Short mmCIF file of C-alpha atoms in Angstrom, two decimals:
data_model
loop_
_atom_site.label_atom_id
_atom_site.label_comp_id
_atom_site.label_asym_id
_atom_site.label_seq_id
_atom_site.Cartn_x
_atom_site.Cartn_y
_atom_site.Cartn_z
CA UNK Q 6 95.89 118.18 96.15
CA UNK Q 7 92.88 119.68 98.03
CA UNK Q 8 89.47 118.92 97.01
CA UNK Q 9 88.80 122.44 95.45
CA UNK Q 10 91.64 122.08 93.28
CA UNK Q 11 90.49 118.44 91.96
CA UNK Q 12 87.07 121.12 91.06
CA UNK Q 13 88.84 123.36 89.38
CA UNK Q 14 91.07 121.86 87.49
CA UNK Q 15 88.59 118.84 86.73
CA UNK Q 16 86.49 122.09 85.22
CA UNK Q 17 89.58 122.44 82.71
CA UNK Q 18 89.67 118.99 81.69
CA UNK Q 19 86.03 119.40 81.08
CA UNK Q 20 86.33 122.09 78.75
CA UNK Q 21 88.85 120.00 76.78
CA UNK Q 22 86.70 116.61 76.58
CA UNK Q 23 83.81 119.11 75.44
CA UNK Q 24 86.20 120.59 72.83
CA UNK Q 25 87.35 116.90 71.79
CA UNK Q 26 84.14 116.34 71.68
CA UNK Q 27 82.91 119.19 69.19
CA UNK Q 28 85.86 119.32 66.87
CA UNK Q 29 86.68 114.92 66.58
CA UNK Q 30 82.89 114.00 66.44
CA UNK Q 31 80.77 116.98 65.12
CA UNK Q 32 78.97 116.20 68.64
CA UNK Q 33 76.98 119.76 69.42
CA UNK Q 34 78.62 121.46 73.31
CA UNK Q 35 74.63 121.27 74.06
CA UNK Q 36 74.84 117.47 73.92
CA UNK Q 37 78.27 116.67 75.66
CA UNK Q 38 77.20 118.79 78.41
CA UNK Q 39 75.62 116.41 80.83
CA UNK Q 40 77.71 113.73 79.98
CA UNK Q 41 80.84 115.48 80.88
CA UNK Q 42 79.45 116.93 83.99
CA UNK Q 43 78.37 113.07 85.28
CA UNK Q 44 82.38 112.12 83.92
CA UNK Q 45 83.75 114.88 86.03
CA UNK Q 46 81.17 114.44 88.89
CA UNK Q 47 81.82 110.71 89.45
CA UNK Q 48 85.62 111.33 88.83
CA UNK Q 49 85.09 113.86 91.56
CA UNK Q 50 83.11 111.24 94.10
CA UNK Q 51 86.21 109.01 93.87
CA UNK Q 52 88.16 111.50 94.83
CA UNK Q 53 86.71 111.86 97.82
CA UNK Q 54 85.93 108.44 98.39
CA UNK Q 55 89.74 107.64 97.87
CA UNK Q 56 90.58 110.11 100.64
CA UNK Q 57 88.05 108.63 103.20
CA UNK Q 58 88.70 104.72 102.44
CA UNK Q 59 92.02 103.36 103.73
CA UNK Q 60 92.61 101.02 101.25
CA UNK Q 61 95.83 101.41 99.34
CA UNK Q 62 94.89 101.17 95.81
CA UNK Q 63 95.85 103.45 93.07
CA UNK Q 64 93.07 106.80 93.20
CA UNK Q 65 92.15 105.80 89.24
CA UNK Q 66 90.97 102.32 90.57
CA UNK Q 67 87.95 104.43 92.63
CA UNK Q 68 87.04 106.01 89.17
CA UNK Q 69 86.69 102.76 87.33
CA UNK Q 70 84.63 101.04 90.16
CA UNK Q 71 82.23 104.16 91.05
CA UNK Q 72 81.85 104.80 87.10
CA UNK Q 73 80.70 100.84 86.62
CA UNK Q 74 78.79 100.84 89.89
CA UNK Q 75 76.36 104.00 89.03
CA UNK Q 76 76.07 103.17 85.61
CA UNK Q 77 74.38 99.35 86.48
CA UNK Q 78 70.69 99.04 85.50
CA UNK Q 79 70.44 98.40 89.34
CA UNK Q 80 71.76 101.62 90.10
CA UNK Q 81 68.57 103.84 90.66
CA UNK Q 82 70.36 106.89 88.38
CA UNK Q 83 71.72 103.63 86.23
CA UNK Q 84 69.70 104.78 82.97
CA UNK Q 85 70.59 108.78 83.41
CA UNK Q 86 74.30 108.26 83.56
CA UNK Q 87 74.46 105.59 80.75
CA UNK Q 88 72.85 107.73 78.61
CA UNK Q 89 74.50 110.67 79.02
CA UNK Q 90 77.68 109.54 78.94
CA UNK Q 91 76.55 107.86 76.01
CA UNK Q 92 76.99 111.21 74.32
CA UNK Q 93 81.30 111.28 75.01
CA UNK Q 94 82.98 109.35 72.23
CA UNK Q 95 85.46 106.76 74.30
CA UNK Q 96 88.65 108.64 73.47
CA UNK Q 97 87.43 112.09 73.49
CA UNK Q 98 89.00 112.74 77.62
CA UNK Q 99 92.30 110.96 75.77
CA UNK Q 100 93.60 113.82 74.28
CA UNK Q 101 93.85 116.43 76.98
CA UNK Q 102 95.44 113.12 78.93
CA UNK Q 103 98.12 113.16 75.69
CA UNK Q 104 98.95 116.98 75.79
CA UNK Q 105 99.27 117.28 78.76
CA UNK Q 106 101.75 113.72 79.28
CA UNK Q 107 103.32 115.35 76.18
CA UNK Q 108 104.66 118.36 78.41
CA UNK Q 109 105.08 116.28 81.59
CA UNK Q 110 107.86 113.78 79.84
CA UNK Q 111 109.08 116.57 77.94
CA UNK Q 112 112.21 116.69 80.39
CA UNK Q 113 112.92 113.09 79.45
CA UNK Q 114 114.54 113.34 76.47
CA UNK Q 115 117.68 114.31 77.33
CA UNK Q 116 118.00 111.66 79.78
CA UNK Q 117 116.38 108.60 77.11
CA UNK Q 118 119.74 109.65 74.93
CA UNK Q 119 121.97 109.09 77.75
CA UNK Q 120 120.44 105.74 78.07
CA UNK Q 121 122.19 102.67 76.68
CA UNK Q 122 120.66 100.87 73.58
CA UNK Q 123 120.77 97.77 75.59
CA UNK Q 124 118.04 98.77 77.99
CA UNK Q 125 116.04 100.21 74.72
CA UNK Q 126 115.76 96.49 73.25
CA UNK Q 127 114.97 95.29 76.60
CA UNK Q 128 112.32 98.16 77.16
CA UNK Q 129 110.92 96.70 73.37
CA UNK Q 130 111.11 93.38 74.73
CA UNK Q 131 109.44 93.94 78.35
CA UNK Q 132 106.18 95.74 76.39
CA UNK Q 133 105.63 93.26 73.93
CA UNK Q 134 105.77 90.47 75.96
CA UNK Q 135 103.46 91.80 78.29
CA UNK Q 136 101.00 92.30 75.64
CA UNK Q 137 101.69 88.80 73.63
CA UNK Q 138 101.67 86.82 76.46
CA UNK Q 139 98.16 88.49 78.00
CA UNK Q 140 96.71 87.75 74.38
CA UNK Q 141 97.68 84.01 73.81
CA UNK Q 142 96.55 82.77 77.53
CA UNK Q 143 93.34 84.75 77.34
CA UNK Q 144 92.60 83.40 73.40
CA UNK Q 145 93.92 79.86 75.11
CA UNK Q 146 91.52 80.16 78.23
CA UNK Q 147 89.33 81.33 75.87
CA UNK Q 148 89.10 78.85 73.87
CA UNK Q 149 89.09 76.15 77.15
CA UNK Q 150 86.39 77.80 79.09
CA UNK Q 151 84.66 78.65 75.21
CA UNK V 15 103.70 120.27 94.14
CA UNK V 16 101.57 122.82 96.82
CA UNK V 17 100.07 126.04 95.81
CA UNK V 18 98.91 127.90 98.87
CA UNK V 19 95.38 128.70 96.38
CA UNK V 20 93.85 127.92 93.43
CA UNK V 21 94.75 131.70 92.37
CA UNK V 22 98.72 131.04 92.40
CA UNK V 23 98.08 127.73 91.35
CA UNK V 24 96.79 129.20 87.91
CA UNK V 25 99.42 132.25 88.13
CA UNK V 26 102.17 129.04 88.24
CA UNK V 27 99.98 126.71 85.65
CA UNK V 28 97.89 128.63 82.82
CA UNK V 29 100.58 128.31 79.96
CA UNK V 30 100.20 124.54 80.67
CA UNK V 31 96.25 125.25 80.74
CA UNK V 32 96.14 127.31 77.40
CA UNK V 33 99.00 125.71 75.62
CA UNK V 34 97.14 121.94 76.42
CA UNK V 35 94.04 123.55 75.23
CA UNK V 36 95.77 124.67 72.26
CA UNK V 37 97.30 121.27 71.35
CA UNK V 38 94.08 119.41 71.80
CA UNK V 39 92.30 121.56 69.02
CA UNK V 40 95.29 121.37 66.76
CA UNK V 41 95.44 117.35 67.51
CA UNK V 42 91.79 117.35 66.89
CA UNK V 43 91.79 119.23 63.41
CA UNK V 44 94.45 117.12 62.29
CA UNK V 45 92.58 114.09 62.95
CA UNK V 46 93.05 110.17 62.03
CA UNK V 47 94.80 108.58 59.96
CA UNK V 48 95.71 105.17 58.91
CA UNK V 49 99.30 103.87 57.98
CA UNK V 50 100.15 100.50 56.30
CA UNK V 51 102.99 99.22 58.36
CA UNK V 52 104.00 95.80 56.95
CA UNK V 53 101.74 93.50 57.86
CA UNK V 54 100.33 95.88 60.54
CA UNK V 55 99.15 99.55 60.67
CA UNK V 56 99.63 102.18 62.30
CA UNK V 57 96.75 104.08 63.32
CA UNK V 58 97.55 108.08 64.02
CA UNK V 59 95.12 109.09 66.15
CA UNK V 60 95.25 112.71 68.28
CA UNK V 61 96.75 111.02 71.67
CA UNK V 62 99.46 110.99 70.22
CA UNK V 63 99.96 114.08 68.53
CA UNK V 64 99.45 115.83 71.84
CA UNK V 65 102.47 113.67 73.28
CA UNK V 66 104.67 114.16 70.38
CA UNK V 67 103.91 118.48 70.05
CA UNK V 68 104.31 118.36 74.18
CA UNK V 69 107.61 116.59 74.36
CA UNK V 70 109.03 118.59 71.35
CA UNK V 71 107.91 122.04 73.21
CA UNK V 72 109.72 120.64 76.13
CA UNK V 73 112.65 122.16 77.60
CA UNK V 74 115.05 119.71 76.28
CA UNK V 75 114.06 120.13 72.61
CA UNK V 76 112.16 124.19 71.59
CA UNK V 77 112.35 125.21 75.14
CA UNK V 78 108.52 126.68 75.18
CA UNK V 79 108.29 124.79 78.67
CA UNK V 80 110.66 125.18 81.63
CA UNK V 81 111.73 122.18 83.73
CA UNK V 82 108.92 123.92 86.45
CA UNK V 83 106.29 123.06 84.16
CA UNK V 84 107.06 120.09 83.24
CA UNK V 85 107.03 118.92 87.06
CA UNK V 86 104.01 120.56 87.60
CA UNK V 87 102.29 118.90 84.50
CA UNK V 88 102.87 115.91 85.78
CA UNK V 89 99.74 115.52 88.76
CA UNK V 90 97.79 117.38 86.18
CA UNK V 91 98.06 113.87 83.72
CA UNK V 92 96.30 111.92 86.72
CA UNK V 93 93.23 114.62 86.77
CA UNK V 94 92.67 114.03 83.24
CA UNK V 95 92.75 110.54 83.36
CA UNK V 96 90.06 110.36 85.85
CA UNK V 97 87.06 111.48 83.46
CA UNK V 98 88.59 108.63 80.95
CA UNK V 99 88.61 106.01 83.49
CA UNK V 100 84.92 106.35 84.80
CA UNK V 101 83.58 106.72 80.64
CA UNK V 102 85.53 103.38 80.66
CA UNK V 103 83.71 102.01 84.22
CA UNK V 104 80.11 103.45 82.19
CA UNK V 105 81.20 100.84 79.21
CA UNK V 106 81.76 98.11 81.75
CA UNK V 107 78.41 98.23 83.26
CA UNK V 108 76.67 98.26 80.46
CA UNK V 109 78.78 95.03 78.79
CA UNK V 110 79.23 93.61 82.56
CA UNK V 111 77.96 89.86 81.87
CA UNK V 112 80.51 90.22 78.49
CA UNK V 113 83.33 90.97 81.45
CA UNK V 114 82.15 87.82 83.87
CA UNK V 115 82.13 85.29 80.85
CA UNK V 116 85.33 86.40 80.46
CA UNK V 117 86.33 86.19 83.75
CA UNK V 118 88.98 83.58 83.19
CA UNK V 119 90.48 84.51 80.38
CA UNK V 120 90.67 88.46 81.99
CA UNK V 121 92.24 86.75 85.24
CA UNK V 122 94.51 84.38 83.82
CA UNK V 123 95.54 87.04 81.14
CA UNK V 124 96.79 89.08 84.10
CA UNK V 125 99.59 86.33 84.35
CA UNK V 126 100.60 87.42 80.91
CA UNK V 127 102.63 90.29 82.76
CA UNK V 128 104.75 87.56 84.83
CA UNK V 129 105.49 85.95 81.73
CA UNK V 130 107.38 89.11 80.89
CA UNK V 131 110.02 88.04 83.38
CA UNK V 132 110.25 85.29 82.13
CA UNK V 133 110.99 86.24 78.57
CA UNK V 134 112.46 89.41 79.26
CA UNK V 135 115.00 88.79 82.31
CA UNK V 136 116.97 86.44 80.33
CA UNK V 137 117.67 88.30 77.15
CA UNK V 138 118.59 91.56 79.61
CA UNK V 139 121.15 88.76 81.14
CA UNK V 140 122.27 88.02 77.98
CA UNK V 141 122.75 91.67 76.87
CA UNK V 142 125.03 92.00 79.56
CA UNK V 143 122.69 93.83 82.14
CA UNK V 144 123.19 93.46 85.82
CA UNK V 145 121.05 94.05 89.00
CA UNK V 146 119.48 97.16 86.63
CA UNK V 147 118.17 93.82 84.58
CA UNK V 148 115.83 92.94 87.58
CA UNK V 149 114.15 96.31 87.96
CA UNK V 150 113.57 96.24 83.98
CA UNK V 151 111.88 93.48 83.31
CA UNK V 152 109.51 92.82 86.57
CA UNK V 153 106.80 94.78 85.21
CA UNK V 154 106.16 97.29 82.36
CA UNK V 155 107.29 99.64 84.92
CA UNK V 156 104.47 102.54 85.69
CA UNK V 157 104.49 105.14 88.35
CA UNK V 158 103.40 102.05 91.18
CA UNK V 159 106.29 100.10 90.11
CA UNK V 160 108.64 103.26 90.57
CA UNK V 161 107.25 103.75 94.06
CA UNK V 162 107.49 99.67 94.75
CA UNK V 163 110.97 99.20 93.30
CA UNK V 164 112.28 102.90 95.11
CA UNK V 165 110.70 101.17 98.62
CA UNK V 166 112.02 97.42 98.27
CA UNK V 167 115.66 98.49 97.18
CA UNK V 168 116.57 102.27 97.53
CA UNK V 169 116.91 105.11 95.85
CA UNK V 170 120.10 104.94 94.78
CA UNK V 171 119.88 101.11 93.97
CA UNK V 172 120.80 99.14 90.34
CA UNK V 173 117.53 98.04 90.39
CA UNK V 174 115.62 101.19 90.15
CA UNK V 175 117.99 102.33 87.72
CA UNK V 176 116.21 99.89 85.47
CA UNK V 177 113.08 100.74 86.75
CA UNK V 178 113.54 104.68 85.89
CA UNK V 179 115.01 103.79 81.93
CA UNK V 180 111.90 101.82 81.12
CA UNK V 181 109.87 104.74 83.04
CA UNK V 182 111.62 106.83 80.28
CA UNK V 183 111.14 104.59 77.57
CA UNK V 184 107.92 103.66 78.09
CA UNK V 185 106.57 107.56 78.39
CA UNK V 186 108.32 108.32 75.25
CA UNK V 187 107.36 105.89 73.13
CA UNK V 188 105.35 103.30 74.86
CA UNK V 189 101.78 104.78 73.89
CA UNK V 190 102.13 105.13 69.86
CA UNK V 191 104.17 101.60 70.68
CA UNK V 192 101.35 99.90 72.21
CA UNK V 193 98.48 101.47 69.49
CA UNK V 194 100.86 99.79 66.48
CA UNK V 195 101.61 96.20 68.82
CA UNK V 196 98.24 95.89 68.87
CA UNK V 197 97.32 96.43 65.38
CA UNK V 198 100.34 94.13 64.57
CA UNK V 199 99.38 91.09 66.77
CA UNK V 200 95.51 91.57 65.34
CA UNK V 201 96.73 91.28 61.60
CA UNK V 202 98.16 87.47 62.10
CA UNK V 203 94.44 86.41 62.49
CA UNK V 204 95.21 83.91 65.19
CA UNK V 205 93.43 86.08 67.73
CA UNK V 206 90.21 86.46 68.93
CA UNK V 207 88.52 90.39 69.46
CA UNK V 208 88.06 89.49 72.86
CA UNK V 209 91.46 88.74 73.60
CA UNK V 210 93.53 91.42 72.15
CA UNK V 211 91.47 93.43 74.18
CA UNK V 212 91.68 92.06 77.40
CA UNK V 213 95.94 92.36 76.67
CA UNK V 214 95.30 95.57 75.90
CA UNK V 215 94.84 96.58 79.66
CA UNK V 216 98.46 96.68 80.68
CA UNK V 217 98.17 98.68 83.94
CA UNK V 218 98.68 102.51 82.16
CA UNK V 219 95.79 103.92 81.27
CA UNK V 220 96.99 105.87 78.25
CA UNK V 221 99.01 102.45 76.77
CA UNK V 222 95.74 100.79 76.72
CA UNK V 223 93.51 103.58 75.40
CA UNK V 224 96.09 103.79 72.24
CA UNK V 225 96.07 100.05 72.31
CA UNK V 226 91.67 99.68 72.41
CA UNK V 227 91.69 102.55 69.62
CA UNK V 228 93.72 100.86 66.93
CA UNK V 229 91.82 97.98 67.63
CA UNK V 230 88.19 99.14 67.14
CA UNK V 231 89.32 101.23 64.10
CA UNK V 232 90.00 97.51 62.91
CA UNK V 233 86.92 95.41 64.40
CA UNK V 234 84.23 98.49 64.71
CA UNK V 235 81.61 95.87 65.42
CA UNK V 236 83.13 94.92 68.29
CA UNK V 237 84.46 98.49 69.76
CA UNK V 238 82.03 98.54 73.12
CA UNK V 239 83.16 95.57 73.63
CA UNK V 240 86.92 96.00 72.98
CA UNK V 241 86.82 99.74 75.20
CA UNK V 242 85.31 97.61 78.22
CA UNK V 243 87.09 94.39 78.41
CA UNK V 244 90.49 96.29 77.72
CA UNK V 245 89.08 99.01 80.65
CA UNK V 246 88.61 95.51 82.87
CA UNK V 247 91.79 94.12 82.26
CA UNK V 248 93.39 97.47 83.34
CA UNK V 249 91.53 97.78 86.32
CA UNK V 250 92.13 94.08 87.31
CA UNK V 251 95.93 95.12 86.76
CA UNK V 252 95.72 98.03 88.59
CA UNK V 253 94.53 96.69 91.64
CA UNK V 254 96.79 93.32 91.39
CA UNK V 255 99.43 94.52 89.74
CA UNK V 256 101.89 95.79 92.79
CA UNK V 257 101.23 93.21 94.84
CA UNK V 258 102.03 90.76 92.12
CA UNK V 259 104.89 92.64 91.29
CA UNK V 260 106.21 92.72 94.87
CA UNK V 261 105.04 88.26 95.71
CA UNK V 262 105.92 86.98 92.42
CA UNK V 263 107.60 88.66 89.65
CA UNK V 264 110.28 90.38 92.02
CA UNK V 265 110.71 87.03 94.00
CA UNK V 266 110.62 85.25 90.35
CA UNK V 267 112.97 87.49 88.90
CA UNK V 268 115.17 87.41 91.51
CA UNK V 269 115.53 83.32 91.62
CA UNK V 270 115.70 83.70 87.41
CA UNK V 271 119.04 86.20 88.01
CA UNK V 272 120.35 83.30 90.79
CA UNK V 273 120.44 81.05 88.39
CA UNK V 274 120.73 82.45 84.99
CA UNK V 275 123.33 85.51 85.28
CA UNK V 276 126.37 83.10 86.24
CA UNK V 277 125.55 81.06 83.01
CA UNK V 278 124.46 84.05 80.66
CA UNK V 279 125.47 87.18 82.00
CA UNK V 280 128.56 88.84 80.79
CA UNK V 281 132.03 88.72 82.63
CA UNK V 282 132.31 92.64 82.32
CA UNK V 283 131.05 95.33 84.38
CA UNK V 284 127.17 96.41 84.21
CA UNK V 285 126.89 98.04 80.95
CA UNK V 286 124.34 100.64 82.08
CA UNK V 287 126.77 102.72 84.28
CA UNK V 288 126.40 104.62 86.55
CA UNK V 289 127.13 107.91 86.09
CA UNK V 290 125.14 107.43 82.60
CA UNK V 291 121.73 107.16 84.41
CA UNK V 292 122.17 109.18 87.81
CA UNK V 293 118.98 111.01 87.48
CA UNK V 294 118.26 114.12 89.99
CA UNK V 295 115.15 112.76 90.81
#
């Protein structure tokens, strides 16, 4: 995707976390403004910065880094972007990511009812696991390392 | 997919556009609600309203969308994840020496997804899976593991068979899945805040948004801290998690099948066959 794209459609997703905003949490367009602009800015930064660096780590991991780094109070605009993104409730950019995965798997449904129920209780089994055996080592180490 | 300019990109896209639009203010005005699920609750939240109302207007249930669309909705999910992400690096920074305290516990719970082999190889044995058994349970199986799998054994390999039906699975159902596991595993009491949250970061975004949002709509004290240590442990398995997958759970699960399939597995042929998962893709 070129860079201009990323813009424009970033713009869309902006108007949705600004509607998210307005309709889940009675937050005013006035006050998510700045906040979504640094969310879409930054996302925007790591963009590019994911094109330029050579590294091969997934484009979302640039987002996550850049948002922590220029939000530290060491960061000289650290404050400013706190602040204002202080104003987006945590999952208002979640549901424009939901519609829109909503309509992208929508061609999977034919092909999860081919699918042998075998597989289902091992799909069940793979994703609790994972998320049982995260949460009993980290409450062990935890508790170790108090 | 490549659009020569933005203009035919929105002449090919803007039903997606409006109709996205249209089910986030519908998801919004529904709003939350909260379920008693046994022991557990389920927490309704819009996420996952939008994923239910897309997949239903797909093209294999109403029709609204045409297989086009729903290809070209796909790299449209990764733009919209982006703002999410860096809200969740803003949370970090501000709770940053909550994240290196836990340091340990968000390293070593990273080792929580090679247990999964562990766990989950065998009972796929025992089910009767083959090969497809190894691509299943290596990972919760995300769009890296797709790409990692389809480069290590081949398109048209067993193994990414596996790979694609959890793919499947896990888009379907693994979100509202994840938001109720979570919930679930909070209402025995044995766990600490801190550490459902750092399992909530599973490596896809959207799992562990649905998992960090039933969980501060059950400790709202601690939400800040439950959005950034669950943002932490996703970006720790984001940037670890293919190269574990590729030196240690694909190795691991690989010396598990040695040893266990002769034992466990059954005599018969694969029971996912072939012709039942041949996907175009």
């Amino acid at each position: 995707m070129k860079l201009k794209e990323w813009a424009f459609l970033l713009g869309i997703m902006a108007i949705g976390i600004i509607t998210t905003n307005l309709i889940g949490f009675n937050t005013p367009i006035s006050d998510s403004l700045m906040g979504v602009l640094i969310l879409c800015s930054i996302a925007f930064i790591a963009v590019c910065v994911s094109k330029i660096i050579p590294l091969k780590l997934p484009f979302i991991i640039y987002c996550s880094v850049l948002g922590m780094l220029l939000a530290l109070p060491i960061s000289p605009i650290g404050d400013f972007v706190s602040e204002a993104a202080g104003n987006i409730e945590f999952r208002a950019p979640i549901t424009m990511v939901g519609a829109l995965a909503g309509i992208a798997i929508g061609a999977s449904v034919r092909e999860f009812t081919k699918l042998n129920w075998r597989i289902i209780v091992v799909a069940l089994v793979v994703m609790s696991s994972t998320f049982i055996a995260s949460v009993i080592i980290a409450q062990v180490v935890m508790n170790i390392t108090n | 997919m490549e659009y020569k300019s933005i203009f035919h990109r929105v002449k090919k896209e803007y039903k997606i556009y409006i109709s996205a639009f249209l089910i986030v203010i519908l998801s919004e005005l529904i709003g939350e609600f909260e379920i008693d699920v046994g022991p557990g609750m389920l927490i309704l939240f819009p996420l996952f309203y939008g994923i239910i109302i897309g997949v239903l207007l797909g093209p294999d249930l109403i029709g609204f969308f045409k297989s086009e669309e729903v290809k070209a909705a796909s790299p449209l999910v990764l733009v919209a994840i982006a703002p999410f992400i860096v809200n969740i690096g803003i949370i970090a920074a501000q709770d940053l020496p909550l994240i290196v305290s836990l340091g340990p516990a968000l390293l070593f719970g990273e080792l929580g997804n090679l247990f999964t082999v562990i766990i989950a190889l065998p009972i796929a044995l025992f089910l009767g899976l083959k090969r497809e058994a190894v691509g299943a349970t290596h990972s919760i199986n995300r769009e890296t593991n797709l790409a990692l799998i389809t480069s290590v054994y081949g398109p048209d390999s067993a193994e990414l068979r596996g790979t694609l039906a959890l793919y499947i699975i896990g888009g379907l159902f693994g979100t509202i899945f994840f938001g109720f596991l979570a919930s679930l595993v909070a209402s025995t009491g044995l766990f600490h805040p801190h550490a459902l949250a750092i399992a909530s970061g599973v490596g896809a975004g959207i799992m562990m948004a649905a998992a960090t949002t039933s969980l501060s709509h059950i400790y709202p004290t601690y939400a800040d801290d439950i959005f950034a240590l669950g943002g932490a442990g996703d970006m720790l398995t984001g940037m670890t998690g293919l190269y574990a997958a590729l030196f240690i759970a694909l190795p691991l699960a690989n010396k598990i099948y040695q040893l266990l399939e002769p034992k466990i597995g059954r005599k018969k042929k694969s029971t996912v066959k072939k012709e039942e998962t041949d996907y175009e893709a």
